[in-house]
Each structure stands twice: as C-alpha cells, then as structure tokens.
mmCIF file of C-alpha atoms in Angstrom:
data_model
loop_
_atom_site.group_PDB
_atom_site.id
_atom_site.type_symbol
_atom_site.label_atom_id
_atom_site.label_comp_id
_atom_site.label_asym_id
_atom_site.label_seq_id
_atom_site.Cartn_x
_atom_site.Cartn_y
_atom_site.Cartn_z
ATOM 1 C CA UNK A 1 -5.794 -2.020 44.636
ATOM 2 C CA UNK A 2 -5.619 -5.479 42.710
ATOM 3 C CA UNK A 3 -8.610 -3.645 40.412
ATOM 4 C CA UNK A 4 -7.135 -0.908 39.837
ATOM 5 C CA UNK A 5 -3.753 -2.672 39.070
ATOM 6 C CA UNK A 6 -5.716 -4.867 36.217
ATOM 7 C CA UNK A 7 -7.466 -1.450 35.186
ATOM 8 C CA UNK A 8 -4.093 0.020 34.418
ATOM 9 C CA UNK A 9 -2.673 -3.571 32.666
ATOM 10 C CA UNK A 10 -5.889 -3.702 30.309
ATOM 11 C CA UNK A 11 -5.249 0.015 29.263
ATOM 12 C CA UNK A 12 -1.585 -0.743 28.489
ATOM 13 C CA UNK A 13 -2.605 -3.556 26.466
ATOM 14 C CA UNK A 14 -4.681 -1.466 24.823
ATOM 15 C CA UNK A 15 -4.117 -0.719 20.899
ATOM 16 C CA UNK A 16 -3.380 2.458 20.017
ATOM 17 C CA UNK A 17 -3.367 3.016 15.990
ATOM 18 C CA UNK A 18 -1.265 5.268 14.304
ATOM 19 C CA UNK A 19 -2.936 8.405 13.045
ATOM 20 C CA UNK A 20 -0.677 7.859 9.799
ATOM 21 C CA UNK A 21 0.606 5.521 7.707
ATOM 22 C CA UNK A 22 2.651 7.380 4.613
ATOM 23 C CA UNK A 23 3.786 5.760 1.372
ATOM 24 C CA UNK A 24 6.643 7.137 0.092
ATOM 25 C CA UNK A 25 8.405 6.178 -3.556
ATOM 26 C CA UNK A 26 12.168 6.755 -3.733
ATOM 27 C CA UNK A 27 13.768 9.624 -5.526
ATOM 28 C CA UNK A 28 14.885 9.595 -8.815
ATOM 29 C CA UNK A 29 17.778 7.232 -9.894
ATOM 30 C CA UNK A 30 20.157 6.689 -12.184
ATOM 31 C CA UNK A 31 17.722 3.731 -13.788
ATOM 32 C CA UNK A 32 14.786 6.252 -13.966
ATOM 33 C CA UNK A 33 17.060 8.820 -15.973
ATOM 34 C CA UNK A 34 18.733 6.151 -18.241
ATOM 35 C CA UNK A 35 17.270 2.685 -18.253
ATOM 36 C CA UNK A 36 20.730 0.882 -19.638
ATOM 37 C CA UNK A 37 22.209 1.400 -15.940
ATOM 38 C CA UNK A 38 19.802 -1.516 -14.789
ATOM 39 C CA UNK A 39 22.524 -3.574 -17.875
ATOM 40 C CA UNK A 40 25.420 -2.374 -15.725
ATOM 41 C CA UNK A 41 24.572 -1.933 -12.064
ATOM 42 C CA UNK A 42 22.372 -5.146 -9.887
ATOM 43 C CA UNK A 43 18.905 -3.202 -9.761
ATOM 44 C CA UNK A 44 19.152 -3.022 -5.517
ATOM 45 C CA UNK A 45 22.755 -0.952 -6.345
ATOM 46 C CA UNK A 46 21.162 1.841 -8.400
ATOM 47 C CA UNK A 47 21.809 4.895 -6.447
ATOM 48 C CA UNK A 48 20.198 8.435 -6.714
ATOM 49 C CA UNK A 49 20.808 10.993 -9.158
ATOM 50 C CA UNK A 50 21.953 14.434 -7.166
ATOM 51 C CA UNK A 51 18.206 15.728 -8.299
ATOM 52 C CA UNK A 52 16.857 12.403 -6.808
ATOM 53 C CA UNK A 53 18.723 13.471 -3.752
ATOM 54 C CA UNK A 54 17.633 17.013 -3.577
ATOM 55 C CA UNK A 55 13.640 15.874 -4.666
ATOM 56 C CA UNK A 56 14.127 13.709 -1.284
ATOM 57 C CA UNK A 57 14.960 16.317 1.075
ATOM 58 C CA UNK A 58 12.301 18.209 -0.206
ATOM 59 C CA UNK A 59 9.758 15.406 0.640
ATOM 60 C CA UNK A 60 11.235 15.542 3.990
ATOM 61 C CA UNK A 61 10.332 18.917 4.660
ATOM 62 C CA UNK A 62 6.844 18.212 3.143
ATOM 63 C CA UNK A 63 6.442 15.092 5.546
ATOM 64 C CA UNK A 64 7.442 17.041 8.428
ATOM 65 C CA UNK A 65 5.038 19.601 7.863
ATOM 66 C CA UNK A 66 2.437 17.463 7.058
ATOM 67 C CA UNK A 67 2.749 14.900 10.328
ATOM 68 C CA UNK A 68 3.657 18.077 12.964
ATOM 69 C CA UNK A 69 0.168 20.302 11.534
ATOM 70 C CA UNK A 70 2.832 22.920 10.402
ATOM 71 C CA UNK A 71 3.583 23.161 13.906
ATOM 72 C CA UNK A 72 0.555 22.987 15.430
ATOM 73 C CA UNK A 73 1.130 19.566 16.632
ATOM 74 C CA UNK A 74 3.669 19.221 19.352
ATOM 75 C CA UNK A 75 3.626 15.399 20.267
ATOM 76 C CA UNK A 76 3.870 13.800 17.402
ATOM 77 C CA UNK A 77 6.634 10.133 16.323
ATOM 78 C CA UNK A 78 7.864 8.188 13.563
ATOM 79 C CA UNK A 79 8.444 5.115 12.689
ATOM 80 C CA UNK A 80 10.309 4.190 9.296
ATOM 81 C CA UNK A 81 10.172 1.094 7.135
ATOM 82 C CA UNK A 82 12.411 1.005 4.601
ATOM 83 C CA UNK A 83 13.173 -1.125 1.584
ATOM 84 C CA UNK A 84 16.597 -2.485 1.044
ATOM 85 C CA UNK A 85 17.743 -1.144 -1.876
ATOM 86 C CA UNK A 86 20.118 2.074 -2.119
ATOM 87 C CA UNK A 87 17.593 4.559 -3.626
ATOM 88 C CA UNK A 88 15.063 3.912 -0.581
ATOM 89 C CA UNK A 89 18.077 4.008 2.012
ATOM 90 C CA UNK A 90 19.328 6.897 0.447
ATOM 91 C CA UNK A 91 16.565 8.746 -0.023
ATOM 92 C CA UNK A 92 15.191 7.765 3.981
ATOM 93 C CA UNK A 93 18.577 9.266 5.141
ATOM 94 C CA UNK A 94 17.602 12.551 2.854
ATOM 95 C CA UNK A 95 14.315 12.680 4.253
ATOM 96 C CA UNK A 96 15.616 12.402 7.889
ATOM 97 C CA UNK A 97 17.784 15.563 7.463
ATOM 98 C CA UNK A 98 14.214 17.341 8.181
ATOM 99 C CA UNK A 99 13.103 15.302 10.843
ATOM 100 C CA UNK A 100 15.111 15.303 14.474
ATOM 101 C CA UNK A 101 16.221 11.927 15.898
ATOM 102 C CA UNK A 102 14.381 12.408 19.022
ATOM 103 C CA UNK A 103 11.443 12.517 17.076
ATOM 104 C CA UNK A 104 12.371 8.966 15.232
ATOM 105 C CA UNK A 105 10.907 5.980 17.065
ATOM 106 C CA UNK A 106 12.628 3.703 14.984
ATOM 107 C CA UNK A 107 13.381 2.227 11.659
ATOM 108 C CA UNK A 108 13.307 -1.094 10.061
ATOM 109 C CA UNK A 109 14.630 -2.808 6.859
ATOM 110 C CA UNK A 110 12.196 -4.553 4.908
ATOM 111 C CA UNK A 111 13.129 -6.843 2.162
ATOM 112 C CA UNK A 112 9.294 -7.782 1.876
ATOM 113 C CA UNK A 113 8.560 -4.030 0.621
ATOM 114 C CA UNK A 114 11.721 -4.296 -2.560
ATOM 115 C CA UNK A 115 11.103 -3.664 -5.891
ATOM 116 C CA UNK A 116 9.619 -6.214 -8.204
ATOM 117 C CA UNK A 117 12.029 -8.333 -9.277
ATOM 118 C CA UNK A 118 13.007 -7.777 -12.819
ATOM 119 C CA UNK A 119 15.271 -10.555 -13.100
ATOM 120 C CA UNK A 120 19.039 -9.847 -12.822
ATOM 121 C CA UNK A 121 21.017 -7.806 -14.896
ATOM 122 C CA UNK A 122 18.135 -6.278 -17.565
ATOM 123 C CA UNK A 123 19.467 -5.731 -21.222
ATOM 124 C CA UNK A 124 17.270 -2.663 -22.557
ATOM 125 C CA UNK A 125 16.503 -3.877 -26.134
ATOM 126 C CA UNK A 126 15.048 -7.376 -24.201
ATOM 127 C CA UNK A 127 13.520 -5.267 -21.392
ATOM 128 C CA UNK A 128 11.535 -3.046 -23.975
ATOM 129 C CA UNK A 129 10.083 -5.952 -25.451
ATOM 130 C CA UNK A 130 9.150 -7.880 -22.792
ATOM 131 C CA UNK A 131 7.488 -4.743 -21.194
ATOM 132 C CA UNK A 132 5.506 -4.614 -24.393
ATOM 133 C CA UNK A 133 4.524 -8.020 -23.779
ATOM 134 C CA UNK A 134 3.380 -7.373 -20.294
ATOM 135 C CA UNK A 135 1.166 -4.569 -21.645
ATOM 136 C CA UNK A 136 -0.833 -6.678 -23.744
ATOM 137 C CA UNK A 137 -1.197 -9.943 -21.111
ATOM 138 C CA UNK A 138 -2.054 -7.678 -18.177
ATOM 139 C CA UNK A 139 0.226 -5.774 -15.638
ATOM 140 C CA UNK A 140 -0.357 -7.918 -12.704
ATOM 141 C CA UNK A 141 -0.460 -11.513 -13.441
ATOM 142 C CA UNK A 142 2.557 -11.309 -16.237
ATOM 143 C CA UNK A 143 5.794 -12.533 -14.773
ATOM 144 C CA UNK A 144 9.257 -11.111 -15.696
ATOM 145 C CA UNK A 145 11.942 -13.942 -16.927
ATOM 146 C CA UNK A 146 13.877 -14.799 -13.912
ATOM 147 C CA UNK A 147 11.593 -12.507 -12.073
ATOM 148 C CA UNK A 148 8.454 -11.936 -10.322
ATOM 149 C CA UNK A 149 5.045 -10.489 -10.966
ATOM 150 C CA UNK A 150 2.765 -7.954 -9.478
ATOM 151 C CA UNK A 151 1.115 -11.218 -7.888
ATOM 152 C CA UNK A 152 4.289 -12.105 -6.348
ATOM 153 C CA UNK A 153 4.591 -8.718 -4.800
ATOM 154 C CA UNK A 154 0.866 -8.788 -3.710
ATOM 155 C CA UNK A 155 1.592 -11.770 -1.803
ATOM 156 C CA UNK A 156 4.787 -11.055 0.086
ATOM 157 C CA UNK A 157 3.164 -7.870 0.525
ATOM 158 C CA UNK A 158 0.736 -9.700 2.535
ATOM 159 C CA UNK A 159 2.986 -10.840 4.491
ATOM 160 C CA UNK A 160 4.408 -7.902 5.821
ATOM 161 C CA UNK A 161 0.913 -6.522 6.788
ATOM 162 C CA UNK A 162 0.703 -9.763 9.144
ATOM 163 C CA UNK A 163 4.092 -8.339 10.918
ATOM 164 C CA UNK A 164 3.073 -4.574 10.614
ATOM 165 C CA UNK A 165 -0.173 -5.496 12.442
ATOM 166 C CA UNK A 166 1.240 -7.459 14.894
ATOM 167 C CA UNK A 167 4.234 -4.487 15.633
ATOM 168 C CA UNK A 168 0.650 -2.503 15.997
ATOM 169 C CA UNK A 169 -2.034 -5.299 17.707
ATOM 170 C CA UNK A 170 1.112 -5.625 20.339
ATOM 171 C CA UNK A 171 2.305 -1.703 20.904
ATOM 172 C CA UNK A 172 5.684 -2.765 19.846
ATOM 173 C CA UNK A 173 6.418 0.729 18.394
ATOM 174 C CA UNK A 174 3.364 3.301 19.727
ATOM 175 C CA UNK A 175 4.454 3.172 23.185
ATOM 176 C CA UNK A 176 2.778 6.585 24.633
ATOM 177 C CA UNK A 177 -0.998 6.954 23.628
ATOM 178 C CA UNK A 178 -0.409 10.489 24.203
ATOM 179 C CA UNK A 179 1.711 10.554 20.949
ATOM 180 C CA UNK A 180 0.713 10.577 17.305
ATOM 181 C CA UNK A 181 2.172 7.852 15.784
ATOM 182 C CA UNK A 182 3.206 8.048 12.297
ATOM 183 C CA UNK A 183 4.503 5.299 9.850
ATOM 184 C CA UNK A 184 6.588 6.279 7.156
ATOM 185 C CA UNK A 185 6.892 3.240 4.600
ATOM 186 C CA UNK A 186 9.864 4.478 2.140
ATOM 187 C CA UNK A 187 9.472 2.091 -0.708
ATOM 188 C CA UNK A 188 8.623 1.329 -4.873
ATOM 189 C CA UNK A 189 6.119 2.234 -7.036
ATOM 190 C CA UNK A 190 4.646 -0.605 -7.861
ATOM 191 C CA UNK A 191 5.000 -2.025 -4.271
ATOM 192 C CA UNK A 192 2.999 1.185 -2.675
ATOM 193 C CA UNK A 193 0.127 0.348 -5.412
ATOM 194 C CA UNK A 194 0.085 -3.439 -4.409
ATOM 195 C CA UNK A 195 0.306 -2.044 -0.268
ATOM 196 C CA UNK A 196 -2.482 -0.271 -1.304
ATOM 197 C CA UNK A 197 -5.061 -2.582 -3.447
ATOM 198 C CA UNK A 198 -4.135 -5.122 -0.303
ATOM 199 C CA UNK A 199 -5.355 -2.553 2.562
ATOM 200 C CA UNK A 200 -8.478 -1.388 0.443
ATOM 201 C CA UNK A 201 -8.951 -4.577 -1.017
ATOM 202 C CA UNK A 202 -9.153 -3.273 -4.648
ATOM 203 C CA UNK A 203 -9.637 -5.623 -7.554
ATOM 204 C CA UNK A 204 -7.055 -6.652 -10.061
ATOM 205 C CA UNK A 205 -9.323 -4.563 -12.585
ATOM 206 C CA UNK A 206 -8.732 -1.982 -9.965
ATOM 207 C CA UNK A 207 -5.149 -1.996 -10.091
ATOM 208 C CA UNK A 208 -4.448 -2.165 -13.632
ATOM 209 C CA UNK A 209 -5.495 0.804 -13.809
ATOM 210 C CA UNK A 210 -3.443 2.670 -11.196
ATOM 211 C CA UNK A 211 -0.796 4.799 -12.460
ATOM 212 C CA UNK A 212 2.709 4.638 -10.798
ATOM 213 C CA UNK A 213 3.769 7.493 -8.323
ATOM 214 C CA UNK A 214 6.284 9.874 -9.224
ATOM 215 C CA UNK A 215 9.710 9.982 -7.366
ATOM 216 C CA UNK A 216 9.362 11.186 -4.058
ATOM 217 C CA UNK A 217 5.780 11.503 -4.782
ATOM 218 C CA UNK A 218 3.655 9.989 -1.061
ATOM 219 C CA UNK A 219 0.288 8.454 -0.204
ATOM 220 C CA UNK A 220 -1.059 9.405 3.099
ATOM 221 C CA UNK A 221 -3.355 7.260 4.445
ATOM 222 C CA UNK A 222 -5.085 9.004 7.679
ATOM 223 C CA UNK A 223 -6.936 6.931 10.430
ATOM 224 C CA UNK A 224 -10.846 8.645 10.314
ATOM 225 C CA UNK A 225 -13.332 8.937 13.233
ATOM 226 C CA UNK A 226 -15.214 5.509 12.466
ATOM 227 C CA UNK A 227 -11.678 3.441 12.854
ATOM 228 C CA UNK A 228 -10.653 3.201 9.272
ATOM 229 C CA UNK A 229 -7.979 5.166 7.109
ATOM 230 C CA UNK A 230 -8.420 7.448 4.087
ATOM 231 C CA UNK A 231 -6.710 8.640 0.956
ATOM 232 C CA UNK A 232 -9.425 11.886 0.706
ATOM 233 C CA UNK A 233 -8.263 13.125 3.859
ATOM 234 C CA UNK A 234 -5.282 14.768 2.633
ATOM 235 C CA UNK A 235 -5.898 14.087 -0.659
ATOM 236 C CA UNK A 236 -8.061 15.511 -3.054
ATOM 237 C CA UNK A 237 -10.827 14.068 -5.881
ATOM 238 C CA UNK A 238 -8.630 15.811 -8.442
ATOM 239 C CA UNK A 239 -5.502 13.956 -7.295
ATOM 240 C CA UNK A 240 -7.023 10.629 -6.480
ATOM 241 C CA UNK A 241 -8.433 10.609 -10.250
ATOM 242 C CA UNK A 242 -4.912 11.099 -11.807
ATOM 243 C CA UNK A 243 -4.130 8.294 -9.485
ATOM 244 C CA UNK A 244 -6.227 6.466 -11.759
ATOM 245 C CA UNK A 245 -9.388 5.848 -8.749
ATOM 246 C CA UNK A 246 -12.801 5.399 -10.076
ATOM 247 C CA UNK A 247 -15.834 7.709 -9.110
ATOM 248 C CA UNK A 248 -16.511 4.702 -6.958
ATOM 249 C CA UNK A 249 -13.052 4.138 -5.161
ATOM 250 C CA UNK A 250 -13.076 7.979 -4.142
ATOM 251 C CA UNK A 251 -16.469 7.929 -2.990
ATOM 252 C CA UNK A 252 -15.173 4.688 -0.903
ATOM 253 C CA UNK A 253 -12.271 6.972 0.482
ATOM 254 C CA UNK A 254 -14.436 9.732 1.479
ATOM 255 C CA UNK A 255 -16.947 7.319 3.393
ATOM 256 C CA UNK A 256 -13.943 5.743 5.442
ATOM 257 C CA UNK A 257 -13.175 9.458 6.657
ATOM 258 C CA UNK A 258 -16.303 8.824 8.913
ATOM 259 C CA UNK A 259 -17.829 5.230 8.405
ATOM 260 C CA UNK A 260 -17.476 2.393 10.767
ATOM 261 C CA UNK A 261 -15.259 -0.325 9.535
ATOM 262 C CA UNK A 262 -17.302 -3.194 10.250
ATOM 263 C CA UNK A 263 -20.367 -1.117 7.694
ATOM 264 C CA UNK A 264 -18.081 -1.219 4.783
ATOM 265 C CA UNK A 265 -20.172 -4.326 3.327
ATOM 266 C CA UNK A 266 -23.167 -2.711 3.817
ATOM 267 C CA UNK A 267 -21.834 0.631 2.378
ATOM 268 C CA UNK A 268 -19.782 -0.605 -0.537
ATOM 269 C CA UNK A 269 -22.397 -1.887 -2.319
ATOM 270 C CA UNK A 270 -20.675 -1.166 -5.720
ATOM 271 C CA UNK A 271 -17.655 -3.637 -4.542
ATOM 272 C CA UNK A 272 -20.368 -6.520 -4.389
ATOM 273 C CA UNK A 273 -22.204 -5.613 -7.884
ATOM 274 C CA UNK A 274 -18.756 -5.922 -9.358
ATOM 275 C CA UNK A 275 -19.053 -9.641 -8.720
ATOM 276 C CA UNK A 276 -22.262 -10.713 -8.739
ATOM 277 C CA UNK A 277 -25.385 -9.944 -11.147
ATOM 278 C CA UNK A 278 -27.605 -7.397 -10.134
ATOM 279 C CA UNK A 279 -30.333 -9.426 -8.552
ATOM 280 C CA UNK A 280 -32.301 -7.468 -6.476
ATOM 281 C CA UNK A 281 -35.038 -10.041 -5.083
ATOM 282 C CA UNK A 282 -35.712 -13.726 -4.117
ATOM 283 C CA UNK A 283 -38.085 -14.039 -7.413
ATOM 284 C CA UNK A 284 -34.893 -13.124 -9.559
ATOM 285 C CA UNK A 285 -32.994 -15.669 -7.897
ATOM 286 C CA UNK A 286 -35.722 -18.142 -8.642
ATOM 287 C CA UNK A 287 -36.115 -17.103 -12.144
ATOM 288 C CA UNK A 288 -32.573 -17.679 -13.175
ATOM 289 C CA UNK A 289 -32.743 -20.783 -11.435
ATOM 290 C CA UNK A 290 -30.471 -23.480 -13.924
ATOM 291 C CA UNK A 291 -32.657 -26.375 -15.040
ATOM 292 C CA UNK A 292 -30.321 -29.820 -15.643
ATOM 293 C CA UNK A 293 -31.020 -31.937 -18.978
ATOM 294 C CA UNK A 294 -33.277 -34.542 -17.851
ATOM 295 C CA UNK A 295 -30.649 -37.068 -19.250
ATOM 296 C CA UNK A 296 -27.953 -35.539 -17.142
ATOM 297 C CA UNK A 297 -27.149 -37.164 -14.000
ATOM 298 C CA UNK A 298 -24.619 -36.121 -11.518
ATOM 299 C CA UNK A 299 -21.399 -38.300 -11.905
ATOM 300 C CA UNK A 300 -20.830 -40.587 -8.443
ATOM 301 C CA UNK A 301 -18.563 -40.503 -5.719
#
C-alpha cells in the first residue's frame, strides 16, 4: 500500500509540459496609427483603435481553432500571461470573447513581458531621430534616453522564464495530465522577439535581423516528440523567412520537431562555427598554436 501510495506521489510530481506556448502581439493602437499620441498619452495608456479591437477578436477565433484541432481536440486549457499595458489587456479581453471561461485556467499580469521602455512622454521630431540613431549603432545594445534597450528587455525577460519554469517544473497551472495545456503570452513586439532569441538561444546577429510581428500577428511554439518546441510545426519555411530566420535557424526548427534536447550541441553544429574557426583536427589546433616574443615575459602576480 505504502508503494503504491509513493507510486501515485512521484507521478503527481511529475512535470507535465504544455503542448503550447503562443506569442501573441497586441492589436493595433492609437500609437501604431499616429505616432504623436505616444507625445500626449503615457505609452502603457495607449488604447486600441476599433480595427485593433476587431483584428483581436479575430486572433481569438484563430487561437481557438488552432489550440482545440478545429474541434478535434476536446480536452484542451489555457493559461494567459499578459502584459500590463491597455493594448495587451484590451486586446486579451477581445481574444477571450472566443474562448469559454471554463476553458481558462488562469491569467496573470506580467510587468516583466511590457514594452521597451521608450522613455516617458516621446516627442515625434526627437523620437525620429533618435530611432535613426539606433539604426546605425545596432537595434539591441542602443539604449533609449530615459529608457531601456533590447538588452534590458533580454534580461528581465530572463527573468520571467525562471518564474514561467518554475509555474511549469512545480504543476502550478497544468494540473490534469490528461489536458493539453496551452500558454497564451499576450505581449510586444519586440518583447516576443527577445522571448524568443532567449528560448532558442539566438545570437545578437540573430536578432537584428528579426523583423517585428504585425498586430495581432502570433508565434506558436509546439512541444515535438524529442522534448523540445518548434516554430516549423505550425509554421511554415515561407513564413519563418519573412520572419527574418536564416536557412540555418529553420533547419534548427525543423530538427527540434523530432530531436532530443540534450543532441542539440551535437546537431547544431552551425551555432558552434559561428563562434569559433573552423578547425577541424588536433594538427590545426597545433598549427595555429601562438608563439610569445622571446623577450616577452608574463607580468607577475
């Protein structure tokens, strides 16, 4: 009885993985259809435009379909994180017109998935020039006056996969095995990109040259049979190479559909090339081995 009691604890323990996790930008605003609102309004106040509203409800229907198999799939959940702003609440409560409550897990704010910080109140002839400026010393490393940069993101980022993965490691929100779990992360453009160079641990090189998602546009990531998640499972090579992926980063997405995550070293041999010279032997190694100046000596301790 005791053995079968400890049987039954160890399975409950257990962690189940979502089959999902789904990035989803916000619908349009009045900042994306007229830039001097972001003069007028605090950035986290912009609301929706009525098309931003209507583009959001749409993605609802879209997510619904996708996570229930157009039906086919009768058990499945969701779980929401949502930035704090009033374009991600809004468009969450948009997207939830589609989806029924008993279906909703739950849903959490998440200040660590806002917007990049522009600064406060942006004047547009400053803002234009400074995003000129940004061009030209490199998307992720350049910080806004008063603001942050993609770095900044990247790392508080970071810290909400430490949280996510403990909600996961712990079952705090998968509850029934039985279920497929799916996480719907409603946030920012350039927040999904930085979510996403974190998880597939793509360069900086990488992500310069991502392009932003549209408004309401989503990412899903899908877990594959080896353990790991994918973009090409419900994404295409077409799609993934507007996104601005390499040959390289899709092929990387297609192997994760079936590869074993603890391979990906082995198999991503590209990833490694990137960083070191191609040196394919021990003799290589010894041939480009550096030589000191005999008058050089090694300054001491």
């Amino acid at each position: 009885m005791q053995e079968n009691n400890h049987s039954n604890d160890q399975s409950a323990k257990k962690k189940v993985l979502p089959k999902r996790i789904i990035l989803v930008r916000h619908g349009e605003s009045e900042g994306n259809l007229d830039t001097s609102a972001y003069s007028k309004i605090p950035d986290y106040k912009i609301p929706l435009t009525e098309g931003g509203r209507a583009q959001s409800r749409l993605a609802g229907s879209h997510l619904r379909d996708l996570i229930s198999g157009n039906g086919s799939c009768p058990d499945w959940r969701v779980y929401f994180y949502v930035s704090p702003y009033e374009r991600t609440r809004s468009t969450l409560r948009e997207i939830g017109k589609s989806i029924s409550k008993k279906r909703v897990i739950g849903v959490r704010e998440e200040c660590r998935i806002r917007e990049q910080d522009f600064g406060n109140f942006q004047v547009e002839e400053r803002m234009k020039a400074i995003k000129e400026t940004r061009e030209k010393f490199g998307r992720f490393f350049y910080r806004f006056p008063e603001g942050e940069s993609a770095a900044d993101v990247f790392d508080r980022v970071s810290s909400f996969f430490e949280s996510l993965w403990r909600d996961i490691d712990l079952n705090r929100i998968h509850k029934d095995p039985s279920q497929d779990l799916n996480l719907i992360i409603i946030s920012h453009g350039l927040a999904s990109r930085v979510f996403l160079m974190k998880w597939f641990k793509w360069t900086v090189d990488q992500f310069e040259r991502l392009n932003n998602l549209g408004n309401c546009e989503f990412r899903v990531m899908e877990l594959g049979r080896g353990g790991d998640y994918s973009l090409a499972i419900n994404h295409t090579d077409e799609e993934m190479m507007e996104w601005g992926l390499s040959p390289d980063m899709i092929q990387d997405q297609k192997w994760r559909i079936t590869g074993n995550k603890a391979d990906w070293n082995n198999h991503c041999t590209w990833y490694l090339k990137s960083f070191f010279d191609d040196l394919d032997s021990e003799d290589d190694v010894e041939s480009n081995r550096y030589s000191f100046p005999k008058k050089y000596s090694f300054p001491k301790k």
